[in-house]
PDB file of C-alpha atoms in Angstrom:
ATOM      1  CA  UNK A   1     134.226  28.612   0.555  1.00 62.00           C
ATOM      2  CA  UNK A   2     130.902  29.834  -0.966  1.00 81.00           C
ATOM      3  CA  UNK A   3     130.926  29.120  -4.670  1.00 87.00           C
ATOM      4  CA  UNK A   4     132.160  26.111  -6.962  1.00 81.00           C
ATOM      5  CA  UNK A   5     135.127  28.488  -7.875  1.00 80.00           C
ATOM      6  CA  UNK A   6     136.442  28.911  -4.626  1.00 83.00           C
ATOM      7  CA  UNK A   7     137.056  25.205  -4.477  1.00 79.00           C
ATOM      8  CA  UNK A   8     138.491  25.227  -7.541  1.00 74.00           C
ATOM      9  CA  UNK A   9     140.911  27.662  -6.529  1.00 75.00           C
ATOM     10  CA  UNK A  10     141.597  26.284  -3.235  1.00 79.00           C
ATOM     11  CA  UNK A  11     142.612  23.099  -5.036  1.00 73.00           C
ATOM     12  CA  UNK A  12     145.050  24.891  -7.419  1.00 71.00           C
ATOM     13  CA  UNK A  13     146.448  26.430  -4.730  1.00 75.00           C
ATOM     14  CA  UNK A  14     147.185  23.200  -2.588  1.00 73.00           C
ATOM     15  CA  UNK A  15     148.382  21.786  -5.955  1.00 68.00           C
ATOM     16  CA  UNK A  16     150.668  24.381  -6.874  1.00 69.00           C
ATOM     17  CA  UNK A  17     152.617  23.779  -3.451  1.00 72.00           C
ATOM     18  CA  UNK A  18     153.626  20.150  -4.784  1.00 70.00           C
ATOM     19  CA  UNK A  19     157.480  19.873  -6.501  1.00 74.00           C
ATOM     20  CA  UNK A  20     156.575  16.649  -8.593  1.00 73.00           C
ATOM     21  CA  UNK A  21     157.904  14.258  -8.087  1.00 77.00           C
ATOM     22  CA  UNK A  22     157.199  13.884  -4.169  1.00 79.00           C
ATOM     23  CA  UNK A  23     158.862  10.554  -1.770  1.00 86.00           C
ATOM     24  CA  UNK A  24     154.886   9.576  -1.450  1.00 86.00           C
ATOM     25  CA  UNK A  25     153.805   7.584  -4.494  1.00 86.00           C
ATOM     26  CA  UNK A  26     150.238   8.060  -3.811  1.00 86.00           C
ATOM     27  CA  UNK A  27     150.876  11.639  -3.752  1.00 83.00           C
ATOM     28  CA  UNK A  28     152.439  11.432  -7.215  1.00 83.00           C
ATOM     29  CA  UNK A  29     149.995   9.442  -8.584  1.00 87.00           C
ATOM     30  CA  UNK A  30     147.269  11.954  -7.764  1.00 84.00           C
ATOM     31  CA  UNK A  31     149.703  14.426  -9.165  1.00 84.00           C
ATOM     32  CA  UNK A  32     149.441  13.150 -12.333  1.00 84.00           C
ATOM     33  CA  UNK A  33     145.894  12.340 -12.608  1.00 85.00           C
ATOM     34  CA  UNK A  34     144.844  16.211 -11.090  1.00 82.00           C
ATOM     35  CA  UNK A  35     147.441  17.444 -13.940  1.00 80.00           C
ATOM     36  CA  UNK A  36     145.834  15.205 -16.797  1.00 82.00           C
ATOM     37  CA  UNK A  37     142.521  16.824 -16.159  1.00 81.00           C
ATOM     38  CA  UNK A  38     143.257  20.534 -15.789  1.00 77.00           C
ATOM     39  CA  UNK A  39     145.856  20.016 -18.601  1.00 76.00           C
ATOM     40  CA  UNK A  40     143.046  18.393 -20.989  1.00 75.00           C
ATOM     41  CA  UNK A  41     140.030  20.592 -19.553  1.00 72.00           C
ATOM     42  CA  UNK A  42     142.080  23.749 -20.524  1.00 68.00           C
ATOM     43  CA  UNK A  43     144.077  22.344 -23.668  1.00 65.00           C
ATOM     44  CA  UNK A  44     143.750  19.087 -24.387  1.00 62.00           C
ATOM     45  CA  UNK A  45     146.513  16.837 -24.645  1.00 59.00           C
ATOM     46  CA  UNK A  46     148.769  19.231 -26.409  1.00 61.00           C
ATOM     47  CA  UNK A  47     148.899  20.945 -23.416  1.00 56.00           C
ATOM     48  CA  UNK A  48     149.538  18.364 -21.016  1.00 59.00           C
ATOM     49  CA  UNK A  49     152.601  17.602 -23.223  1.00 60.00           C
ATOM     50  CA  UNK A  50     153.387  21.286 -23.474  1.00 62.00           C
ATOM     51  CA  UNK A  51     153.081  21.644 -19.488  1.00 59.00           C
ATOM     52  CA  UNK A  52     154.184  18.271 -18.054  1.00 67.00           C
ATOM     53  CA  UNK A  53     156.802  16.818 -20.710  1.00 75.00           C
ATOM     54  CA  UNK A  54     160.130  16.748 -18.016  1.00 77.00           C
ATOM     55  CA  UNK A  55     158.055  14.706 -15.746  1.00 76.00           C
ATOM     56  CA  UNK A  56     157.135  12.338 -18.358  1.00 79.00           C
ATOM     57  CA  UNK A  57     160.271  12.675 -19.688  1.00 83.00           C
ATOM     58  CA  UNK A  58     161.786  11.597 -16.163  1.00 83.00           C
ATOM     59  CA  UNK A  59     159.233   8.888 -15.571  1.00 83.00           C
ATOM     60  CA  UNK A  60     159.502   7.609 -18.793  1.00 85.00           C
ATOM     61  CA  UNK A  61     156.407   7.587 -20.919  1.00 83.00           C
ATOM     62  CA  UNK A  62     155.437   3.737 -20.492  1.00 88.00           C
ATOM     63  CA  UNK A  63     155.718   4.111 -16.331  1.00 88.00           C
ATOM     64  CA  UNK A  64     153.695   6.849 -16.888  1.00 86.00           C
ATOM     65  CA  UNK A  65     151.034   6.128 -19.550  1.00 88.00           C
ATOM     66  CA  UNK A  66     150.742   3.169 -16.593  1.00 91.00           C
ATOM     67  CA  UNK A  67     150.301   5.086 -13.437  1.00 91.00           C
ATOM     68  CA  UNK A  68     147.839   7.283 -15.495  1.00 91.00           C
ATOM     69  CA  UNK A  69     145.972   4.610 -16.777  1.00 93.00           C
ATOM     70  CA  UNK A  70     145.458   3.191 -13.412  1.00 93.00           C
ATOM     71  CA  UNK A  71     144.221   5.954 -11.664  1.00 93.00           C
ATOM     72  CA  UNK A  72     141.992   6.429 -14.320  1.00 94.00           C
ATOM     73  CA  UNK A  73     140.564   3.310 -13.726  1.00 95.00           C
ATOM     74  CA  UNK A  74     140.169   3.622 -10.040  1.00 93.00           C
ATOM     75  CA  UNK A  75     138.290   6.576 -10.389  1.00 93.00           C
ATOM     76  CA  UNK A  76     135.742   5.001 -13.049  1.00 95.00           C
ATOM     77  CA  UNK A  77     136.615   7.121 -15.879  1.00 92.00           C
ATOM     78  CA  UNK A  78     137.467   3.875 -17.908  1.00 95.00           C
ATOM     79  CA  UNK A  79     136.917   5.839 -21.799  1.00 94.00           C
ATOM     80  CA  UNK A  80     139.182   8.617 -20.770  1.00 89.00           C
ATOM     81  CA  UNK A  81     141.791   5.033 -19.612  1.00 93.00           C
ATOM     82  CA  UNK A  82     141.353   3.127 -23.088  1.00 93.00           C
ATOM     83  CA  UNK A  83     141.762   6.084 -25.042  1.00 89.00           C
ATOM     84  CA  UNK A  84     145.357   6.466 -23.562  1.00 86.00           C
ATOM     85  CA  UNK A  85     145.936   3.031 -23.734  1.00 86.00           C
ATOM     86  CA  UNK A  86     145.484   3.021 -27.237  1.00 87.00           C
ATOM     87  CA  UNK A  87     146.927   6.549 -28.297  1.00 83.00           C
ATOM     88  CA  UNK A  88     149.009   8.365 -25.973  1.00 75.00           C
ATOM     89  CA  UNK A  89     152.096   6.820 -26.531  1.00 67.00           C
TER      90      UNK A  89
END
């Protein structure tokens, strides 16, 4: 992979072979953090409604506003975790 784009794409890629939800609940829960920021990097969160509402749906939006805010926090991007906290629901 030469550029910043080929990554990109080879992480799309590997993504895009996932059927969410998985049996591995570390796997999910990187699922849903990798979907929060494509979905608000190429929409904002009208789009990650619009894209990702049967999951959330499924999961329930408090199990999930949960599992989101957590891996938010354990990768250090505590703004993007109290904004949710206090508005996505």
């Amino acid at each position: 992979m030469q550029t910043n784009d080929d990554i990109g794409n080879a992480v799309l890629s590997a993504y895009g072979e996932y059927i969410f939800p998985t049996d591995d609940e570390k796997r999910n829960d990187f699922l849903i953090l990798f979907n929060y920021f494509c979905e608000l990097e190429s929409g904002g969160h009208a789009s990650l409604f619009n894209w990702f509402p049967e999951h959330i749906e499924e999961m329930g939006i408090q199990t999930y506003l949960n599992r989101l805010t957590i891996m938010l926090e354990k990768v250090e991007a505590h703004e993007y975790a109290e904004i949710e906290k206090n508005y996505i629901e």
